[in-house]
Coordinates of N, CA and C in Angstrom, one line a residue:
Chain A
D1 N 0.7 -1.1 0.0 CA -0.1 0.2 0.1 C 0.8 1.3 0.0
T2 N 0.6 2.2 -0.9 CA 1.3 3.3 -0.8 C 1.2 4.3 0.3
E3 N 1.9 5.2 0.9 CA 1.6 6.2 1.9 C 1.2 7.5 1.3
V4 N 1.3 7.6 0.2 CA 0.8 8.8 -0.5 C -0.4 8.5 -1.3
T5 N -1.8 9.3 -1.1 CA -2.8 8.6 -1.7 C -3.2 9.6 -2.6
Q6 N -3.4 9.4 -3.7 CA -3.9 10.2 -4.8 C -5.4 9.9 -5.2
T7 N -6.5 10.8 -5.6 CA -7.6 10.5 -5.9 C -8.0 11.8 -7.2
P8 N -8.6 11.1 -7.9 CA -9.2 10.0 -8.5 C -7.9 9.1 -9.2
K9 N -8.1 8.0 -9.2 CA -7.0 7.1 -10.0 C -7.1 7.4 -11.4
H10 N -8.3 7.8 -12.0 CA -8.8 7.9 -13.3 C -9.6 9.3 -13.6
L11 N -9.3 10.1 -14.5 CA -10.1 11.2 -14.7 C -10.1 11.6 -16.3
V12 N -11.5 11.5 -16.8 CA -11.6 12.2 -18.2 C -12.3 13.3 -18.1
M13 N -11.9 14.3 -18.7 CA -12.6 15.7 -18.7 C -12.5 16.3 -20.0
G14 N -13.3 17.3 -20.4 CA -13.4 17.9 -21.6 C -12.5 19.4 -21.4
M15 N -12.0 19.7 -22.7 CA -11.2 21.0 -22.4 C -12.0 22.2 -21.8
T16 N -13.1 22.1 -21.9 CA -13.8 23.4 -20.9 C -14.1 23.2 -19.5
N17 N -13.8 21.8 -18.8 CA -14.2 21.5 -17.5 C -13.1 22.1 -16.5
K18 N -13.7 22.0 -15.5 CA -12.8 22.4 -14.3 C -12.6 21.1 -13.1
K19 N -11.8 20.8 -12.8 CA -11.3 19.5 -12.0 C -10.3 19.8 -11.3
S20 N -10.2 18.7 -10.1 CA -9.0 19.1 -9.2 C -8.6 17.5 -9.1
L21 N -7.4 17.5 -8.6 CA -6.5 16.2 -8.3 C -6.1 16.5 -7.0
K22 N -6.3 15.4 -6.1 CA -5.9 15.6 -4.9 C -4.9 14.4 -4.3
C23 N -3.9 15.0 -3.7 CA -2.8 14.0 -2.6 C -2.9 14.4 -1.3
E24 N -2.7 13.3 -0.6 CA -2.6 13.3 0.6 C -1.6 12.6 1.3
Q25 N -1.0 12.6 2.0 CA -0.1 12.1 3.1 C 0.1 12.2 4.4
H26 N 0.2 11.1 5.3 CA -0.1 11.4 6.8 C 1.4 10.8 7.2
M27 N 2.3 11.1 6.7 CA 3.7 10.6 7.1 C 4.7 11.8 8.1
G28 N 3.7 13.1 8.0 CA 4.6 14.2 8.6 C 5.5 14.9 7.8
H29 N 5.4 14.3 6.3 CA 6.2 15.0 5.5 C 5.8 16.5 5.2
R30 N 6.8 17.4 5.1 CA 6.5 18.8 5.0 C 7.1 19.5 3.4
A31 N 7.3 18.7 2.7 CA 7.7 18.7 1.2 C 6.7 18.0 0.3
M32 N 6.0 18.6 -0.6 CA 5.3 17.7 -1.5 C 5.4 18.2 -3.0
Y33 N 5.4 17.3 -4.0 CA 5.7 17.5 -5.3 C 4.6 17.3 -6.5
W34 N 4.3 17.8 -7.2 CA 3.4 17.2 -8.5 C 4.6 17.0 -9.5
Y35 N 4.1 16.1 -10.3 CA 5.2 15.5 -11.5 C 4.1 14.9 -12.5
K36 N 4.8 15.3 -13.9 CA 3.7 15.0 -14.8 C 4.4 13.9 -15.5
Q37 N 3.7 12.7 -15.9 CA 4.6 11.7 -16.9 C 3.9 11.4 -18.2
K38 N 4.5 11.6 -18.9 CA 3.7 11.1 -20.5 C 4.2 9.5 -20.8
A39 N 3.5 9.0 -21.5 CA 3.6 7.5 -21.7 C 5.1 7.2 -21.8
K40 N 5.8 6.2 -21.5 CA 7.4 5.8 -21.9 C 8.3 6.8 -21.8
K41 N 7.9 8.1 -20.9 CA 8.6 9.0 -20.6 C 9.1 9.0 -18.7
P42 N 10.0 9.8 -18.6 CA 10.2 9.8 -16.8 C 9.3 10.9 -16.5
P43 N 9.2 11.0 -15.3 CA 8.5 12.0 -14.8 C 9.2 13.4 -15.0
E44 N 8.3 14.6 -14.9 CA 8.7 15.8 -15.1 C 8.2 16.4 -13.9
L45 N 8.9 17.4 -13.2 CA 8.8 18.0 -12.2 C 7.9 19.3 -12.8
M46 N 6.8 19.3 -11.7 CA 6.0 20.8 -12.0 C 6.0 21.8 -11.2
F47 N 5.6 21.3 -9.8 CA 5.6 22.2 -8.7 C 6.1 21.3 -7.5
V48 N 6.8 22.2 -6.6 CA 7.2 21.9 -5.2 C 6.6 22.6 -4.3
Y49 N 6.2 22.4 -3.1 CA 5.7 23.0 -1.9 C 6.7 22.8 -0.7
S50 N 6.8 23.7 0.0 CA 7.4 23.1 1.3 C 6.8 24.3 2.3
Y51 N 6.6 23.1 3.4 CA 5.8 23.9 4.4 C 4.7 24.7 4.2
E52 N 4.1 24.3 3.2 CA 2.8 24.6 2.5 C 2.9 25.9 1.7
K53 N 4.3 26.2 1.4 CA 4.5 27.7 0.4 C 5.1 27.1 -0.8
L54 N 4.8 27.4 -1.8 CA 5.2 27.2 -3.4 C 6.7 27.6 -3.3
S55 N 7.4 26.3 -3.7 CA 9.0 26.4 -3.6 C 9.6 26.5 -5.0
I56 N 9.0 25.9 -6.0 CA 9.4 25.6 -7.2 C 8.2 25.6 -8.0
N57 N 8.2 26.5 -9.2 CA 7.3 26.3 -10.3 C 8.2 26.2 -11.8
E58 N 7.9 24.8 -12.1 CA 8.8 24.8 -13.2 C 7.9 25.3 -14.7
S59 N 7.8 26.6 -14.7 CA 7.2 27.3 -15.9 C 5.9 26.7 -16.4
V60 N 5.3 26.3 -15.4 CA 4.2 25.1 -15.8 C 2.8 26.1 -16.4
P61 N 2.1 25.9 -17.2 CA 1.1 26.8 -17.9 C -0.2 27.2 -16.7
S62 N -0.4 28.2 -16.6 CA -1.3 28.7 -15.8 C -2.6 28.0 -15.5
R63 N -3.0 27.1 -16.4 CA -4.4 26.2 -16.5 C -4.3 25.2 -15.2
F64 N -2.8 24.8 -15.0 CA -2.5 24.2 -13.9 C -2.4 25.2 -12.5
S65 N -3.3 25.0 -11.9 CA -3.1 25.6 -10.5 C -2.8 24.6 -9.2
P66 N -1.9 24.8 -8.3 CA -1.6 23.9 -7.6 C -2.4 24.7 -6.0
E67 N -2.4 24.0 -5.1 CA -2.7 24.6 -3.7 C -2.3 23.5 -2.7
C68 N -1.7 24.1 -1.5 CA -1.6 23.3 -0.5 C -2.2 23.8 0.7
P69 N -3.4 23.3 0.8 CA -4.2 23.8 2.3 C -3.7 23.6 3.5
N70 N -2.8 22.4 3.6 CA -2.4 22.2 5.0 C -1.2 21.2 4.7
S71 N -0.6 20.6 5.6 CA 0.4 20.0 5.5 C 0.5 18.6 5.0
S72 N -0.9 18.2 5.0 CA -1.1 16.9 4.6 C -1.6 16.5 3.4
L73 N -2.0 17.8 2.7 CA -2.8 17.9 1.6 C -2.4 18.7 0.4
L74 N -2.1 18.2 -0.8 CA -1.8 18.6 -1.8 C -3.0 18.7 -3.1
N75 N -3.2 19.7 -3.6 CA -4.3 19.9 -4.7 C -3.4 20.3 -6.0
L76 N -4.3 19.8 -7.2 CA -3.9 20.5 -8.5 C -5.1 20.7 -9.2
H77 N -5.4 22.2 -9.4 CA -6.5 22.5 -10.2 C -6.3 22.3 -11.4
L78 N -7.6 21.9 -12.3 CA -7.2 21.8 -13.8 C -8.3 22.9 -14.4
H79 N -8.1 23.6 -15.4 CA -9.2 24.3 -15.9 C -8.3 24.3 -17.5
A80 N -9.4 24.5 -18.5 CA -9.1 24.7 -20.0 C -7.9 23.9 -20.4
L81 N -7.8 22.6 -20.0 CA -6.9 21.8 -20.4 C -6.7 21.5 -22.0
Q82 N -5.8 21.4 -22.4 CA -5.5 20.7 -23.7 C -5.3 19.4 -23.9
P83 N -5.6 18.7 -25.1 CA -5.3 17.0 -25.1 C -4.0 17.0 -25.0
E84 N -3.0 17.8 -25.3 CA -1.6 17.2 -24.8 C -1.1 17.5 -23.4
D85 N -2.0 17.8 -22.6 CA -2.1 17.5 -21.0 C -2.3 16.4 -20.5
S86 N -3.0 15.2 -21.5 CA -3.4 14.0 -20.9 C -1.9 13.5 -20.7
A87 N -1.8 12.5 -19.6 CA -0.9 12.2 -18.8 C -1.1 11.5 -17.5
L88 N -0.1 10.9 -16.9 CA -0.2 10.5 -15.4 C 0.4 11.7 -14.6
Y89 N -0.5 11.9 -13.7 CA 0.1 12.8 -12.9 C 0.4 12.5 -11.4
L90 N 1.7 12.4 -11.2 CA 2.1 12.0 -9.7 C 2.3 12.6 -8.7
C91 N 2.2 12.5 -7.5 CA 2.4 13.4 -6.2 C 3.3 12.6 -5.4
A92 N 4.1 13.5 -4.8 CA 5.2 12.7 -4.2 C 5.3 13.8 -3.0
S93 N 6.0 13.0 -1.9 CA 6.3 13.9 -0.7 C 7.5 13.3 0.0
S94 N 8.3 14.1 0.7 CA 9.4 14.2 1.5 C 9.6 14.9 2.7
Q95 N 10.3 13.9 3.4 CA 10.2 14.8 5.0 C 10.4 16.3 5.2
R96 N 11.5 16.8 4.2 CA 11.7 17.8 4.3 C 12.2 18.5 2.9
L97 N 12.2 19.6 2.5 CA 12.8 20.0 1.1 C 14.3 20.0 1.3
A98 N 15.1 18.8 1.2 CA 16.4 18.7 1.2 C 16.8 17.6 0.2
V99 N 18.1 17.9 0.1 CA 18.9 17.0 -1.1 C 19.0 15.7 -0.8
D100 N 19.0 15.5 0.5 CA 19.2 14.0 0.9 C 18.0 13.3 1.2
Q101 N 16.8 13.9 0.9 CA 15.5 13.1 1.5 C 14.8 12.6 0.3
P102 N 14.9 11.2 0.3 CA 14.2 10.5 -0.9 C 12.8 10.7 -0.7
Q103 N 12.1 10.9 -2.1 CA 10.7 11.1 -2.4 C 10.0 9.9 -2.4
H104 N 8.8 10.1 -1.8 CA 7.8 8.9 -1.8 C 6.8 9.2 -2.7
F105 N 6.2 8.2 -3.8 CA 5.4 8.6 -4.6 C 3.9 7.8 -4.6
G106 N 3.2 8.6 -4.9 CA 1.7 8.0 -5.0 C 1.5 7.2 -6.0
D107 N 0.2 6.6 -6.2 CA -0.1 5.6 -7.4 C -0.1 6.4 -8.7
G108 N -0.5 7.7 -8.8 CA -0.7 8.7 -9.8 C -2.3 9.0 -10.3
T109 N -2.8 9.7 -10.6 CA -3.9 10.0 -11.6 C -3.9 10.0 -13.0
R110 N -4.5 9.1 -13.7 CA -4.4 9.0 -14.9 C -5.4 9.7 -15.7
L111 N -4.9 10.9 -16.4 CA -5.7 12.2 -16.8 C -5.9 12.1 -18.3
S112 N -7.1 11.9 -18.9 CA -7.4 12.4 -20.3 C -8.4 13.2 -20.5
I113 N -7.9 13.9 -21.4 CA -8.6 15.3 -22.1 C -9.2 15.0 -23.2
L114 N -10.4 15.2 -23.6 CA -11.3 14.8 -24.6 C -11.1 15.9 -25.8
Chain B
A1 N 24.2 21.7 -16.8 CA 22.9 21.1 -16.6 C 23.4 19.7 -16.5
Q2 N 22.6 19.1 -15.6 CA 22.9 17.4 -15.3 C 22.0 16.7 -16.5
T3 N 22.8 15.5 -16.9 CA 21.7 14.6 -17.6 C 22.3 13.1 -17.1
V4 N 21.0 12.6 -17.2 CA 21.1 10.8 -16.9 C 20.6 10.3 -18.2
T5 N 21.6 9.6 -18.4 CA 21.5 8.4 -19.5 C 21.2 6.9 -19.3
Q6 N 19.9 6.4 -19.8 CA 19.7 5.0 -19.5 C 19.9 4.2 -21.0
S7 N 20.8 3.5 -21.4 CA 21.0 3.2 -23.0 C 20.3 2.0 -23.3
Q8 N 19.8 1.6 -22.1 CA 19.1 0.4 -22.7 C 17.5 0.6 -22.6
P9 N 16.7 0.7 -23.5 CA 15.2 0.9 -23.4 C 14.7 -0.3 -22.7
E10 N 15.1 -1.7 -23.1 CA 14.5 -2.8 -22.4 C 15.5 -3.9 -22.3
M11 N 15.1 -4.6 -21.1 CA 16.1 -5.9 -20.7 C 14.7 -7.1 -20.2
S12 N 15.6 -8.2 -20.4 CA 14.8 -9.3 -19.8 C 16.0 -10.5 -19.2
V13 N 15.3 -10.9 -18.3 CA 16.2 -11.7 -17.8 C 15.3 -13.0 -17.0
Q14 N 16.1 -14.2 -17.4 CA 15.2 -15.4 -16.4 C 15.3 -15.6 -15.0
E15 N 14.1 -15.6 -14.4 CA 13.7 -15.7 -13.3 C 14.7 -16.5 -12.4
A16 N 15.1 -16.0 -11.5 CA 16.5 -16.4 -10.3 C 17.6 -16.1 -11.0
E17 N 17.8 -15.3 -12.3 CA 19.0 -14.7 -12.4 C 19.4 -13.5 -12.0
T18 N 20.6 -13.2 -12.6 CA 21.0 -11.8 -12.4 C 21.0 -11.1 -13.3
V19 N 20.7 -9.8 -13.3 CA 20.6 -9.0 -14.4 C 21.4 -7.7 -14.1
T20 N 21.7 -6.7 -15.0 CA 22.3 -5.6 -14.4 C 21.8 -4.2 -15.3
L21 N 21.4 -3.3 -14.9 CA 21.0 -2.0 -15.8 C 21.9 -1.0 -15.3
S22 N 22.0 -0.4 -16.7 CA 23.0 0.7 -16.9 C 22.6 1.8 -16.7
C23 N 23.3 2.8 -16.1 CA 23.2 4.5 -15.9 C 24.4 5.2 -16.1
T24 N 24.5 5.9 -16.8 CA 25.3 7.2 -16.5 C 24.9 8.8 -16.7
Y25 N 25.7 9.3 -16.1 CA 25.2 10.7 -15.7 C 26.4 11.8 -16.1
D26 N 26.0 13.0 -16.3 CA 26.8 13.9 -16.6 C 26.8 15.0 -15.5
T27 N 27.7 15.3 -14.9 CA 27.7 16.7 -13.9 C 29.2 17.2 -13.7
S28 N 29.0 18.4 -13.3 CA 30.3 19.1 -13.2 C 30.5 19.1 -11.3
E29 N 29.2 18.7 -10.8 CA 29.5 18.6 -9.2 C 30.1 17.5 -8.5
S30 N 30.6 17.6 -7.5 CA 31.3 16.8 -6.6 C 30.3 15.7 -5.9
D31 N 29.5 16.6 -5.4 CA 28.6 15.9 -4.4 C 27.2 15.7 -5.1
Y32 N 26.6 14.7 -4.8 CA 25.1 14.5 -5.1 C 24.7 13.1 -4.8
Y33 N 23.5 12.7 -5.0 CA 23.0 11.9 -4.7 C 22.2 11.1 -5.9
L34 N 22.3 9.7 -6.0 CA 21.6 9.0 -7.2 C 21.0 8.1 -6.7
F35 N 19.7 8.0 -7.4 CA 18.7 7.0 -7.1 C 18.1 5.8 -8.0
W36 N 17.9 4.9 -7.6 CA 17.3 3.9 -8.7 C 15.4 3.7 -8.2
Y37 N 14.5 4.0 -9.0 CA 13.2 4.1 -8.7 C 12.9 3.0 -9.7
K38 N 11.7 2.2 -9.0 CA 11.1 1.1 -10.0 C 9.4 1.6 -10.1
Q39 N 9.1 1.2 -11.3 CA 7.7 1.8 -11.3 C 6.9 0.9 -12.0
P40 N 6.4 -0.4 -11.5 CA 5.5 -1.6 -11.9 C 4.3 -0.9 -12.8
P41 N 3.7 -1.9 -13.3 CA 2.3 -1.5 -14.0 C 1.3 -0.5 -13.0
S42 N 1.4 -0.9 -11.6 CA 0.3 -0.3 -11.1 C 0.8 1.5 -10.7
R43 N 2.1 1.7 -11.5 CA 2.3 3.1 -11.7 C 3.0 3.7 -10.5
Q44 N 3.0 3.3 -9.4 CA 3.8 4.0 -8.3 C 5.1 3.8 -8.3
M45 N 6.0 5.0 -8.4 CA 7.3 5.0 -8.3 C 7.9 4.7 -7.0
I46 N 8.7 3.8 -6.9 CA 8.8 3.2 -5.7 C 10.3 3.1 -5.7
L47 N 11.1 3.7 -4.2 CA 12.4 3.9 -4.5 C 13.2 2.8 -4.1
V48 N 14.3 2.3 -4.8 CA 14.7 0.9 -4.9 C 16.1 1.0 -4.0
I49 N 16.8 2.0 -4.5 CA 18.2 2.0 -3.8 C 18.8 3.6 -3.9
R50 N 19.5 4.0 -3.1 CA 20.2 5.3 -2.9 C 21.7 5.4 -2.9
Q51 N 22.5 6.3 -3.5 CA 24.0 6.3 -3.3 C 24.4 7.4 -2.9
E52 N 24.9 7.8 -2.2 CA 25.6 9.2 -2.0 C 26.9 9.5 -2.4
A53 N 27.0 10.3 -3.3 CA 28.4 10.3 -4.1 C 29.6 10.4 -3.2
Y54 N 29.3 10.7 -1.9 CA 31.0 10.8 -1.4 C 31.1 9.8 -0.4
K55 N 30.0 8.8 -0.4 CA 30.6 7.3 0.1 C 31.0 6.3 -1.0
Q56 N 32.1 5.9 -0.9 CA 32.8 5.2 -1.7 C 32.2 3.7 -1.9
Q57 N 31.6 3.4 -0.8 CA 31.1 2.0 -0.5 C 29.8 2.1 -1.3
N58 N 29.7 0.8 -2.3 CA 28.5 0.8 -3.0 C 27.2 0.4 -2.1
A59 N 25.8 1.0 -2.5 CA 25.1 0.7 -1.6 C 24.2 -0.7 -1.8
T60 N 23.7 -1.4 -1.1 CA 22.9 -2.5 -1.0 C 21.7 -2.7 -0.5
E61 N 20.6 -3.3 -1.1 CA 19.4 -3.4 -0.4 C 18.9 -4.7 -0.7
N62 N 18.9 -5.8 0.0 CA 18.7 -7.3 -0.1 C 19.3 -7.5 -1.5
R63 N 18.3 -7.8 -2.5 CA 18.9 -8.2 -3.5 C 19.3 -7.3 -4.7
F64 N 19.3 -6.0 -4.3 CA 19.8 -4.8 -5.0 C 20.9 -4.2 -4.8
S65 N 21.7 -4.2 -5.6 CA 22.9 -3.6 -5.1 C 23.4 -2.6 -6.4
V66 N 24.2 -1.6 -6.2 CA 24.7 -0.8 -7.4 C 26.2 -0.9 -7.1
N67 N 26.7 -0.8 -8.7 CA 28.1 -0.4 -9.0 C 28.4 1.1 -9.3
F68 N 28.9 1.5 -8.2 CA 29.1 3.0 -8.3 C 30.5 3.3 -8.8
Q69 N 30.6 4.0 -9.9 CA 32.1 4.3 -10.5 C 31.9 5.8 -10.4
K70 N 32.6 6.6 -9.6 CA 32.4 8.0 -9.6 C 33.1 8.9 -11.0
A71 N 34.2 8.1 -11.0 CA 35.3 8.4 -11.9 C 34.6 8.6 -13.4
A72 N 34.1 7.6 -13.4 CA 33.5 7.1 -15.1 C 31.6 7.6 -14.9
K73 N 31.4 8.2 -13.8 CA 30.1 8.8 -13.9 C 29.1 7.6 -14.2
S74 N 29.3 6.6 -13.6 CA 28.5 5.6 -13.7 C 27.8 4.7 -12.6
F75 N 26.5 4.4 -12.8 CA 25.8 3.9 -11.5 C 25.0 2.9 -12.1
S76 N 25.3 1.6 -12.1 CA 24.5 0.5 -12.2 C 23.8 -0.2 -11.2
L77 N 22.7 -1.0 -11.6 CA 22.0 -1.5 -10.9 C 22.1 -2.9 -11.0
K78 N 22.2 -3.9 -9.9 CA 22.2 -5.4 -10.2 C 21.3 -5.7 -9.3
I79 N 20.3 -6.9 -10.1 CA 19.5 -7.2 -9.2 C 19.7 -8.7 -9.5
S80 N 19.8 -9.6 -8.2 CA 20.4 -10.8 -7.9 C 18.9 -11.6 -7.6
D81 N 19.0 -12.7 -8.2 CA 17.9 -13.9 -8.0 C 16.4 -13.2 -8.2
S82 N 16.6 -12.8 -9.6 CA 15.3 -12.0 -10.2 C 13.8 -12.6 -10.1
Q83 N 13.0 -12.1 -9.4 CA 11.6 -12.5 -9.5 C 10.7 -11.8 -10.2
L84 N 9.5 -12.6 -10.2 CA 8.5 -11.9 -11.1 C 8.1 -10.8 -10.9
G85 N 8.0 -10.3 -9.9 CA 7.9 -9.0 -8.9 C 8.6 -7.8 -9.4
D86 N 9.8 -8.2 -10.0 CA 10.9 -7.2 -10.1 C 10.3 -6.7 -11.7
A87 N 9.6 -7.2 -12.4 CA 9.0 -6.7 -13.6 C 8.5 -5.0 -13.5
A88 N 9.1 -4.2 -14.3 CA 8.8 -3.0 -14.1 C 9.7 -2.0 -15.2
M89 N 9.2 -0.9 -14.7 CA 10.1 0.2 -15.7 C 11.0 0.7 -14.5
Y90 N 12.4 0.7 -14.7 CA 13.5 1.2 -13.7 C 13.9 2.6 -14.1
F91 N 14.0 3.5 -13.1 CA 14.5 4.7 -13.6 C 15.9 5.1 -12.8
C92 N 16.7 5.6 -13.4 CA 18.0 6.2 -12.8 C 17.8 7.6 -12.5
A93 N 18.0 8.2 -11.4 CA 18.1 9.4 -11.2 C 18.9 10.2 -10.3
Y94 N 19.1 11.6 -10.4 CA 20.3 12.5 -9.9 C 19.8 13.5 -9.2
R95 N 20.6 14.0 -8.3 CA 19.9 15.0 -7.4 C 21.2 16.0 -6.6
S96 N 21.4 17.1 -7.1 CA 22.3 17.9 -6.6 C 22.5 18.0 -5.1
A97 N 23.5 17.7 -4.6 CA 23.8 18.0 -3.1 C 24.0 19.4 -2.5
V98 N 24.1 20.2 -3.7 CA 24.3 21.6 -3.4 C 22.9 22.0 -3.2
R99 N 23.0 22.9 -1.7 CA 21.5 23.4 -1.4 C 21.3 24.6 -2.0
G100 N 20.1 24.7 -2.5 CA 19.7 26.1 -3.2 C 18.5 25.8 -4.1
F101 N 18.2 27.0 -4.3 CA 16.7 27.3 -5.1 C 16.9 26.1 -6.4
G102 N 15.8 25.3 -6.5 CA 15.8 24.3 -7.7 C 16.7 23.3 -7.7
N103 N 17.6 23.1 -6.7 CA 18.5 22.0 -6.8 C 18.0 20.9 -6.2
E104 N 16.9 20.5 -5.6 CA 16.1 19.7 -4.9 C 15.6 19.0 -5.9
K105 N 15.2 19.3 -7.2 CA 14.6 18.3 -8.3 C 15.5 17.1 -8.6
L106 N 14.9 16.1 -8.9 CA 15.2 15.0 -9.5 C 15.5 15.0 -10.8
T107 N 16.6 14.7 -11.5 CA 16.7 14.5 -12.9 C 16.7 13.0 -13.1
F108 N 15.5 12.5 -14.1 CA 15.5 11.3 -14.2 C 16.2 10.8 -15.9
G109 N 16.7 9.6 -15.8 CA 16.9 9.2 -17.1 C 15.7 8.8 -17.6
T110 N 15.7 8.3 -18.9 CA 14.6 7.8 -19.8 C 13.9 6.5 -19.5
G111 N 14.5 5.5 -18.4 CA 14.0 4.1 -18.2 C 14.6 3.2 -18.8
T112 N 14.4 1.9 -17.9 CA 14.5 0.5 -18.7 C 13.5 -0.4 -18.4
R113 N 12.9 -0.8 -19.2 CA 11.9 -1.4 -19.2 C 12.2 -3.1 -18.8
L114 N 12.3 -3.9 -17.5 CA 12.5 -5.0 -17.2 C 11.3 -6.0 -17.2
T115 N 11.8 -7.1 -17.9 CA 11.0 -8.3 -18.1 C 11.4 -9.3 -17.7
I116 N 10.7 -10.1 -16.5 CA 11.3 -11.4 -16.0 C 10.6 -12.7 -16.8
I117 N 11.5 -13.4 -17.3 CA 11.1 -14.8 -18.0 C 10.9 -15.7 -17.2
P118 N 9.8 -16.4 -17.1 CA 9.2 -17.5 -15.8 C 10.0 -18.6 -16.4

């Protein structure tokens, strides 16, 4: 069982829809991450939160809007997505935002944009 | 910028045999961390093993061990006594040890898909 829980596991949405991806961990980790992974490619970092504050934004389009309402929860709000945004979205957490801290990943949300 | 290269897109091994997955990287830094992650069809990325560049001793975790050659910038993963559950995509990843904005990100290789033959 994964210690990082992502919901939903699958999401199909139209380009005009608004939806949110949710990530939760109860390990007391204070750093949380969003990655995007296309088929047969490695994950690409999107956002990093440290102590509920956005620390890194890897030049992600504004149609993706992250939110960290508390230390256990990380959301990714989606609006007006494009077909090329279809991918697996992985959430990860680590004890702290420090280079020696391993990241623990969730199962991901597979997103399909119609 | 650092790069990570996995030159074997696919590998296969007979169950109970040993297989080695290769990874090379390019960096100008002297201190860093290297990781192997496993991603089975269930999609979750699972940390397999971690190596700190300043440690000469190769890391081991049960059936998994690495051959870390710092001068050659090589970081291969050896899986002994392969099991069916080892079938997955394996990603090699690099992380700088220099503390600073943006250095916390993982740089992944393109992955090696490992198949276990019963």
